[in-house]
Amino acid sequence: MRPGESTFAADATLTCIEGARIHDPAHGRDGVVGDIWFEGGRIIEPPSAERRAAASIIAGRGLVAMPGGVDLHSHVVGPKVAAGRRISPHLARGPVAAVPTIAATGDLYASLGYTTVFDAAIATTSAGIARMELDDLPNLDKGMYLLAADDHDVLASIASGSEAETARLVGDIVRAGAGWAVKIANPGGAVFWKQGLRGDHRDLDDAVPGFDLTPRRILERTQRAVAAAGLPHCLHVHTVNLGLPGNWRTTLETMKTLDGLRAHLAHVQFHSYSGGGLDAEAFGSGVTPLVEYFDAHPSLTLDVGQVLFGDTVAMTGDSTAAEHLAHATGVPWMSHDLHLEGGCGVMPIRYREKSLVHAWQWAIGLEWFLSVADPWRLVLSTDHPNGAHFLAYPLLMRLLGDESFRREALSRIHPAVRRKSPLAGISRQYTLNELCIVTRAAPARIAGLPQKGHLGPGADADITLYRPDPDLSRMFAMPAKVFKGGVLVAEDGHVRRRVAGRLLAASS
Ligand SMILES: [Zn+2]
């Protein structure tokens, strides 16, 4: 614990935020003026007139109130993030490191209005160290997804065909490791990698060496095991062929494989490319058929993994994808097998407006956001720091909510993408309520957090107050006030107090 930090003790004071414009899409409130009452860290029904007299009042007039932000796919702790820090000491976003320290990560998220974060890829063998780092991450409730399907025992159990045994094993691994969910990163990929099979395209039906398995069977059986184990979040899927031209077909096959039970597709932007072979000009968007399928199959949800231009650090549990990217860019990279369970690749990357591939990645992410019909099934993410730093979320929110700003940005990117991307023909703008859905209401619901992402009685008093501003980037970059469990933790971009936050573990 650091000076000025307290263990998480919610403020017991009865408090009212008075007269704010409330965005609470879970309860159908779209900018209605009202009061928000909380006490003991929870939102409550308005109390009796008698009790109100003793309440602490916060002036909300003229401010926009939303639930605290929920980031369901980020990379903030564990060995991969530490490697990212070591490989990128020269990279910074203004005064902020490309991969901030753990304390700075908590402070920066809080000053951005976010109050919950999940690390989306921790090897089971690293769960202990990652958990200690999560304990150290201030101002946020936090959890992690474990890469349980990389474990030899789990793969052997899946191959044996005993569904009950796989469910027991997966549940035990997540609960013993204090994880929240199971993430699958390139199913079977770590096995191919360890066997020295590092070629490019792989199919869902290729045999996984040493096991009577295919990536498709690993997906199907892990999905069922997660459901049977009763974990709060469904299987979190990073499928095969991340980043490769023509991979939209693999993604469509993945959706068809997973359809019927709940599944969450991570960073779909990196999995939605057309083209193939050596013809760079053929590279492009494969979003249209994917959105068509996604819209019609409500058991699936996704986060986008938006790319934004500038310097960042790529980090993935998918060694094969990292190696491919390193070869394509010529950038030095790091790889380490984590106790021979799982894999990892880390390297700096600069996304450039005038790069054909980077411009396509930028346009493809936005195309996903602006094409999916139901914002409740879609989550705003940059796969921090892979597509961009989480501090770029306000810029992304402006790109979604301000068509003229987006057109201006589109006019600067590689001319071939400008000409060919369906983005040029999309005029949709996200409303404030839709931005609220994709940054808090939907991710809370999808992650399995009934006490978050809304402002109804019983919800955690995680509340962000913004100053309305036609420049959405400025509005979302610096909330006026951020409450974590009823405690004022940040104000006008400054951290006012550090609270420890809770570990979100499936066992608790
Ligand atoms: Zn990720």
Tab-separated table of N, CA and C in Angstrom, residues 160-264:
chain	number	residue	atom	x	y	z
A	160	SER	N	-9.594	-36.151	-24.763
A	160	SER	CA	-10.164	-37.393	-24.243
A	160	SER	C	-11.683	-37.425	-24.402
A	161	GLY	N	-12.283	-36.252	-24.609
A	161	GLY	CA	-13.713	-36.199	-24.886
A	161	GLY	C	-14.595	-36.159	-23.657
A	162	SER	N	-13.993	-36.106	-22.459
A	162	SER	CA	-14.820	-36.063	-21.253
A	162	SER	C	-15.196	-34.616	-20.927
A	163	GLU	N	-16.407	-34.238	-21.314
A	163	GLU	CA	-16.817	-32.840	-21.132
A	163	GLU	C	-16.870	-32.453	-19.670
A	164	ALA	N	-17.342	-33.370	-18.823
A	164	ALA	CA	-17.461	-33.053	-17.398
A	164	ALA	C	-16.076	-32.817	-16.797
A	165	GLU	N	-15.114	-33.629	-17.200
A	165	GLU	CA	-13.757	-33.494	-16.681
A	165	GLU	C	-13.138	-32.152	-17.145
A	166	THR	N	-13.356	-31.801	-18.397
A	166	THR	CA	-12.815	-30.531	-18.907
A	166	THR	C	-13.447	-29.353	-18.160
A	167	ALA	N	-14.756	-29.428	-17.947
A	167	ALA	CA	-15.433	-28.337	-17.229
A	167	ALA	C	-14.884	-28.215	-15.813
A	168	ARG	N	-14.664	-29.363	-15.160
A	168	ARG	CA	-14.133	-29.330	-13.789
A	168	ARG	C	-12.732	-28.704	-13.783
A	169	LEU	N	-11.903	-29.156	-14.723
A	169	LEU	CA	-10.525	-28.681	-14.797
A	169	LEU	C	-10.473	-27.168	-15.076
A	170	VAL	N	-11.250	-26.732	-16.059
A	170	VAL	CA	-11.257	-25.313	-16.426
A	170	VAL	C	-11.766	-24.463	-15.250
A	171	GLY	N	-12.847	-24.920	-14.617
A	171	GLY	CA	-13.381	-24.193	-13.460
A	171	GLY	C	-12.361	-24.117	-12.334
A	172	ASP	N	-11.692	-25.241	-12.058
A	172	ASP	CA	-10.690	-25.266	-10.982
A	172	ASP	C	-9.532	-24.321	-11.288
A	173	ILE	N	-9.072	-24.339	-12.544
A	173	ILE	CA	-7.933	-23.482	-12.921
A	173	ILE	C	-8.289	-22.010	-12.725
A	174	VAL	N	-9.475	-21.627	-13.188
A	174	VAL	CA	-9.864	-20.209	-13.087
A	174	VAL	C	-10.061	-19.818	-11.620
A	175	ARG	N	-10.722	-20.669	-10.855
A	175	ARG	CA	-11.002	-20.306	-9.460
A	175	ARG	C	-9.720	-20.313	-8.639
A	176	ALA	N	-8.869	-21.331	-8.821
A	176	ALA	CA	-7.623	-21.395	-8.046
A	176	ALA	C	-6.693	-20.245	-8.422
A	177	GLY	N	-6.749	-19.811	-9.664
A	177	GLY	CA	-5.874	-18.725	-10.114
A	177	GLY	C	-6.480	-17.349	-9.898
A	178	ALA	N	-7.625	-17.277	-9.230
A	178	ALA	CA	-8.325	-16.004	-8.985
A	178	ALA	C	-8.636	-15.284	-10.296
A	179	GLY	N	-8.912	-16.060	-11.337
A	179	GLY	CA	-9.285	-15.452	-12.612
A	179	GLY	C	-10.778	-15.185	-12.684
A	180	TRP	N	-11.201	-14.511	-13.745
A	180	TRP	CA	-12.616	-14.194	-13.941
A	180	TRP	C	-13.218	-15.020	-15.080
A	181	ALA	N	-12.382	-15.295	-16.093
A	181	ALA	CA	-12.898	-15.926	-17.309
A	181	ALA	C	-11.782	-16.699	-17.983
A	182	VAL	N	-12.150	-17.409	-19.057
A	182	VAL	CA	-11.163	-18.116	-19.871
A	182	VAL	C	-11.014	-17.392	-21.196
A	183	LYS	N	-9.776	-17.080	-21.507
A	183	LYS	CA	-9.437	-16.499	-22.805
A	183	LYS	C	-8.757	-17.580	-23.620
A	184	ILE	N	-9.121	-17.659	-24.874
A	184	ILE	CA	-8.440	-18.581	-25.774
A	184	ILE	C	-7.725	-17.718	-26.809
A	185	ALA	N	-6.419	-17.895	-26.958
A	185	ALA	CA	-5.642	-17.072	-27.900
A	185	ALA	C	-5.033	-17.994	-28.940
A	186	ASN	N	-5.572	-17.957	-30.146
A	186	ASN	CA	-5.112	-18.827	-31.223
A	186	ASN	C	-5.160	-20.284	-30.756
A	187	PRO	N	-6.364	-20.885	-30.747
A	187	PRO	CA	-6.519	-22.232	-30.181
A	187	PRO	C	-5.512	-23.222	-30.763
A	188	GLY	N	-4.775	-23.874	-29.887
A	188	GLY	CA	-3.748	-24.828	-30.329
A	188	GLY	C	-2.466	-24.164	-30.788
A	189	GLY	N	-2.467	-22.837	-30.883
A	189	GLY	CA	-1.326	-22.110	-31.459
A	189	GLY	C	-0.030	-22.347	-30.705
A	190	ALA	N	-0.118	-22.378	-29.370
A	190	ALA	CA	1.097	-22.564	-28.570
A	190	ALA	C	1.702	-23.942	-28.844
A	191	VAL	N	0.849	-24.939	-29.135
A	191	VAL	CA	1.354	-26.284	-29.426
A	191	VAL	C	2.082	-26.277	-30.771
A	192	PHE	N	1.452	-25.684	-31.783
A	192	PHE	CA	2.112	-25.581	-33.098
A	192	PHE	C	3.481	-24.907	-32.917
A	193	TRP	N	3.473	-23.823	-32.146
A	193	TRP	CA	4.689	-23.024	-31.947
A	193	TRP	C	5.793	-23.865	-31.316
A	194	LYS	N	5.445	-24.603	-30.286
A	194	LYS	CA	6.455	-25.393	-29.567
A	194	LYS	C	6.981	-26.539	-30.427
A	195	GLN	N	6.178	-26.957	-31.412
A	195	GLN	CA	6.620	-28.024	-32.325
A	195	GLN	C	7.417	-27.440	-33.483
A	196	GLY	N	7.654	-26.137	-33.457
A	196	GLY	CA	8.424	-25.509	-34.526
A	196	GLY	C	7.605	-25.257	-35.783
A	197	LEU	N	6.272	-25.395	-35.689
A	197	LEU	CA	5.405	-25.187	-36.861
A	197	LEU	C	4.930	-23.737	-36.849
A	198	ARG	N	5.662	-22.899	-37.543
A	198	ARG	CA	5.398	-21.469	-37.405
A	198	ARG	C	4.944	-20.837	-38.703
A	199	GLY	N	4.392	-21.648	-39.588
A	199	GLY	CA	3.976	-21.138	-40.898
A	199	GLY	C	2.837	-20.139	-40.783
A	200	ASP	N	2.426	-19.644	-41.906
A	200	ASP	CA	1.416	-18.589	-41.924
A	200	ASP	C	0.015	-19.115	-41.649
A	201	HIS	N	-0.777	-19.166	-42.711
A	201	HIS	CA	-2.183	-19.503	-42.546
A	201	HIS	C	-2.390	-20.883	-41.944
A	202	ARG	N	-3.332	-20.970	-41.033
A	202	ARG	CA	-3.682	-22.251	-40.458
A	202	ARG	C	-5.206	-22.328	-40.505
A	203	ASP	N	-5.700	-23.520	-40.624
A	203	ASP	CA	-7.142	-23.659	-40.724
A	203	ASP	C	-7.708	-24.185	-39.414
A	204	LEU	N	-8.992	-23.952	-39.206
A	204	LEU	CA	-9.630	-24.433	-37.982
A	204	LEU	C	-9.627	-25.956	-37.896
A	205	ASP	N	-9.437	-26.616	-39.038
A	205	ASP	CA	-9.492	-28.083	-39.031
A	205	ASP	C	-8.129	-28.751	-39.190
A	206	ASP	N	-7.051	-27.986	-39.080
A	206	ASP	CA	-5.713	-28.595	-39.095
A	206	ASP	C	-5.493	-29.380	-37.803
A	207	ALA	N	-4.766	-30.506	-37.925
A	207	ALA	CA	-4.513	-31.325	-36.733
A	207	ALA	C	-3.503	-30.629	-35.826
A	208	VAL	N	-3.810	-30.570	-34.523
A	208	VAL	CA	-2.868	-30.009	-33.536
A	208	VAL	C	-1.879	-31.117	-33.185
A	209	PRO	N	-0.555	-30.895	-33.422
A	209	PRO	CA	0.405	-31.991	-33.248
A	209	PRO	C	0.444	-32.537	-31.818
A	210	GLY	N	0.454	-33.857	-31.700
A	210	GLY	CA	0.577	-34.479	-30.382
A	210	GLY	C	-0.760	-34.704	-29.687
A	211	PHE	N	-1.839	-34.167	-30.248
A	211	PHE	CA	-3.167	-34.343	-29.649
A	211	PHE	C	-4.140	-34.758	-30.752
A	212	ASP	N	-5.164	-35.475	-30.376
A	212	ASP	CA	-6.203	-35.782	-31.349
A	212	ASP	C	-7.189	-34.607	-31.355
A	213	LEU	N	-6.706	-33.458	-31.864
A	213	LEU	CA	-7.476	-32.220	-31.750
A	213	LEU	C	-7.278	-31.340	-32.969
A	214	THR	N	-8.248	-30.441	-33.172
A	214	THR	CA	-8.102	-29.362	-34.151
A	214	THR	C	-8.449	-28.062	-33.419
A	215	PRO	N	-8.028	-26.910	-33.962
A	215	PRO	CA	-8.445	-25.645	-33.330
A	215	PRO	C	-9.961	-25.553	-33.164
A	216	ARG	N	-10.712	-26.051	-34.160
A	216	ARG	CA	-12.175	-25.974	-34.057
A	216	ARG	C	-12.684	-26.770	-32.855
A	217	ARG	N	-12.124	-27.970	-32.661
A	217	ARG	CA	-12.606	-28.784	-31.541
A	217	ARG	C	-12.223	-28.137	-30.208
A	218	ILE	N	-11.043	-27.516	-30.164
A	218	ILE	CA	-10.641	-26.826	-28.924
A	218	ILE	C	-11.630	-25.698	-28.623
A	219	LEU	N	-11.994	-24.953	-29.660
A	219	LEU	CA	-12.967	-23.861	-29.471
A	219	LEU	C	-14.293	-24.390	-28.937
A	220	GLU	N	-14.829	-25.391	-29.628
A	220	GLU	CA	-16.159	-25.930	-29.262
A	220	GLU	C	-16.166	-26.452	-27.831
A	221	ARG	N	-15.149	-27.233	-27.508
A	221	ARG	CA	-15.179	-27.907	-26.201
A	221	ARG	C	-14.821	-26.963	-25.065
A	222	THR	N	-13.944	-26.010	-25.333
A	222	THR	CA	-13.645	-25.040	-24.274
A	222	THR	C	-14.864	-24.160	-24.018
A	223	GLN	N	-15.559	-23.792	-25.085
A	223	GLN	CA	-16.774	-22.985	-24.919
A	223	GLN	C	-17.788	-23.718	-24.041
A	224	ARG	N	-17.987	-25.002	-24.312
A	224	ARG	CA	-18.955	-25.773	-23.520
A	224	ARG	C	-18.474	-25.942	-22.082
A	225	ALA	N	-17.151	-26.135	-21.911
A	225	ALA	CA	-16.606	-26.301	-20.552
A	225	ALA	C	-16.806	-25.033	-19.735
A	226	VAL	N	-16.586	-23.876	-20.362
A	226	VAL	CA	-16.766	-22.597	-19.655
A	226	VAL	C	-18.221	-22.434	-19.231
A	227	ALA	N	-19.141	-22.782	-20.131
A	227	ALA	CA	-20.565	-22.673	-19.798
A	227	ALA	C	-20.918	-23.629	-18.654
A	228	ALA	N	-20.414	-24.856	-18.731
A	228	ALA	CA	-20.744	-25.848	-17.697
A	228	ALA	C	-20.094	-25.506	-16.365
A	229	ALA	N	-18.938	-24.836	-16.397
A	229	ALA	CA	-18.240	-24.473	-15.156
A	229	ALA	C	-18.930	-23.306	-14.447
A	230	GLY	N	-19.880	-22.662	-15.116
A	230	GLY	CA	-20.657	-21.590	-14.477
A	230	GLY	C	-19.857	-20.318	-14.236
A	231	LEU	N	-18.912	-20.021	-15.118
A	231	LEU	CA	-18.140	-18.784	-14.953
A	231	LEU	C	-18.995	-17.581	-15.369
A	232	PRO	N	-18.719	-16.405	-14.786
A	232	PRO	CA	-19.591	-15.256	-15.056
A	232	PRO	C	-19.525	-14.740	-16.495
A	233	HIS	N	-18.360	-14.866	-17.122
A	233	HIS	CA	-18.197	-14.396	-18.509
A	233	HIS	C	-18.024	-15.622	-19.402
A	234	CYS	N	-18.584	-15.540	-20.614
A	234	CYS	CA	-18.477	-16.655	-21.555
A	234	CYS	C	-17.046	-16.778	-22.076
A	235	LEU	N	-16.806	-17.763	-22.941
A	235	LEU	CA	-15.461	-17.918	-23.506
A	235	LEU	C	-15.083	-16.654	-24.287
A	236	HIS	N	-13.877	-16.157	-24.024
A	236	HIS	CA	-13.356	-14.931	-24.638
A	236	HIS	C	-12.367	-15.372	-25.720
A	237	VAL	N	-12.705	-15.095	-26.985
A	237	VAL	CA	-12.044	-15.786	-28.106
A	237	VAL	C	-11.192	-14.860	-28.970
A	238	HIS	N	-9.925	-15.199	-29.067
A	238	HIS	CA	-9.039	-14.635	-30.101
A	238	HIS	C	-8.757	-15.824	-31.005
A	239	THR	N	-9.326	-15.784	-32.211
A	239	THR	CA	-9.266	-16.979	-33.051
A	239	THR	C	-7.968	-17.086	-33.847
A	240	VAL	N	-7.935	-18.060	-34.719
A	240	VAL	CA	-6.742	-18.373	-35.521
A	240	VAL	C	-6.535	-17.303	-36.598
A	241	ASN	N	-5.272	-17.119	-37.002
A	241	ASN	CA	-4.896	-16.266	-38.144
A	241	ASN	C	-5.032	-14.773	-37.882
A	242	LEU	N	-4.807	-14.350	-36.657
A	242	LEU	CA	-4.848	-12.915	-36.347
A	242	LEU	C	-3.892	-12.154	-37.278
A	243	GLY	N	-4.400	-11.055	-37.837
A	243	GLY	CA	-3.550	-10.144	-38.608
A	243	GLY	C	-3.241	-10.578	-40.026
A	244	LEU	N	-3.725	-11.736	-40.460
A	244	LEU	CA	-3.326	-12.222	-41.782
A	244	LEU	C	-4.352	-11.842	-42.856
A	245	PRO	N	-3.862	-11.491	-44.065
A	245	PRO	CA	-4.786	-11.184	-45.164
A	245	PRO	C	-5.724	-12.364	-45.413
A	246	GLY	N	-6.973	-12.074	-45.665
A	246	GLY	CA	-7.940	-13.131	-45.972
A	246	GLY	C	-8.505	-13.823	-44.742
A	247	ASN	N	-8.167	-13.331	-43.544
A	247	ASN	CA	-8.580	-14.060	-42.334
A	247	ASN	C	-10.070	-13.910	-41.998
A	248	TRP	N	-10.812	-13.079	-42.758
A	248	TRP	CA	-12.240	-12.948	-42.451
A	248	TRP	C	-12.959	-14.285	-42.567
A	249	ARG	N	-12.445	-15.152	-43.455
A	249	ARG	CA	-13.103	-16.462	-43.622
A	249	ARG	C	-12.956	-17.298	-42.342
A	250	THR	N	-11.764	-17.260	-41.755
A	250	THR	CA	-11.544	-17.992	-40.502
A	250	THR	C	-12.459	-17.440	-39.413
A	251	THR	N	-12.623	-16.118	-39.402
A	251	THR	CA	-13.460	-15.486	-38.376
A	251	THR	C	-14.923	-15.890	-38.559
A	252	LEU	N	-15.373	-15.925	-39.809
A	252	LEU	CA	-16.754	-16.347	-40.065
A	252	LEU	C	-16.951	-17.807	-39.629
A	253	GLU	N	-15.996	-18.655	-39.966
A	253	GLU	CA	-16.061	-20.063	-39.550
A	253	GLU	C	-16.061	-20.157	-38.018
A	254	THR	N	-15.279	-19.316	-37.373
A	254	THR	CA	-15.224	-19.311	-35.908
A	254	THR	C	-16.592	-18.955	-35.334
A	255	MET	N	-17.227	-17.937	-35.906
A	255	MET	CA	-18.556	-17.535	-35.420
A	255	MET	C	-19.545	-18.685	-35.603
A	256	LYS	N	-19.468	-19.353	-36.751
A	256	LYS	CA	-20.397	-20.460	-37.001
A	256	LYS	C	-20.145	-21.592	-36.011
A	257	THR	N	-18.874	-21.826	-35.704
A	257	THR	CA	-18.511	-22.890	-34.756
A	257	THR	C	-19.055	-22.587	-33.365
A	258	LEU	N	-19.015	-21.306	-32.974
A	258	LEU	CA	-19.374	-20.934	-31.606
A	258	LEU	C	-20.858	-20.621	-31.450
A	259	ASP	N	-21.553	-20.426	-32.555
A	259	ASP	CA	-22.947	-19.987	-32.485
A	259	ASP	C	-23.809	-20.986	-31.700
A	260	GLY	N	-24.745	-20.436	-30.946
A	260	GLY	CA	-25.673	-21.294	-30.191
A	260	GLY	C	-25.453	-21.142	-28.697
A	261	LEU	N	-24.190	-21.143	-28.293
A	261	LEU	CA	-23.852	-20.820	-26.894
A	261	LEU	C	-23.225	-19.439	-26.906
A	262	ARG	N	-23.194	-18.780	-25.756
A	262	ARG	CA	-22.583	-17.448	-25.719
A	262	ARG	C	-21.077	-17.539	-25.982
A	263	ALA	N	-20.558	-16.563	-26.724
A	263	ALA	CA	-19.112	-16.440	-26.930
A	263	ALA	C	-18.811	-14.978	-27.223
A	264	HIS	N	-17.636	-14.530	-26.774
A	264	HIS	CA	-17.214	-13.146	-27.027
A	264	HIS	C	-15.988	-13.159	-27.927
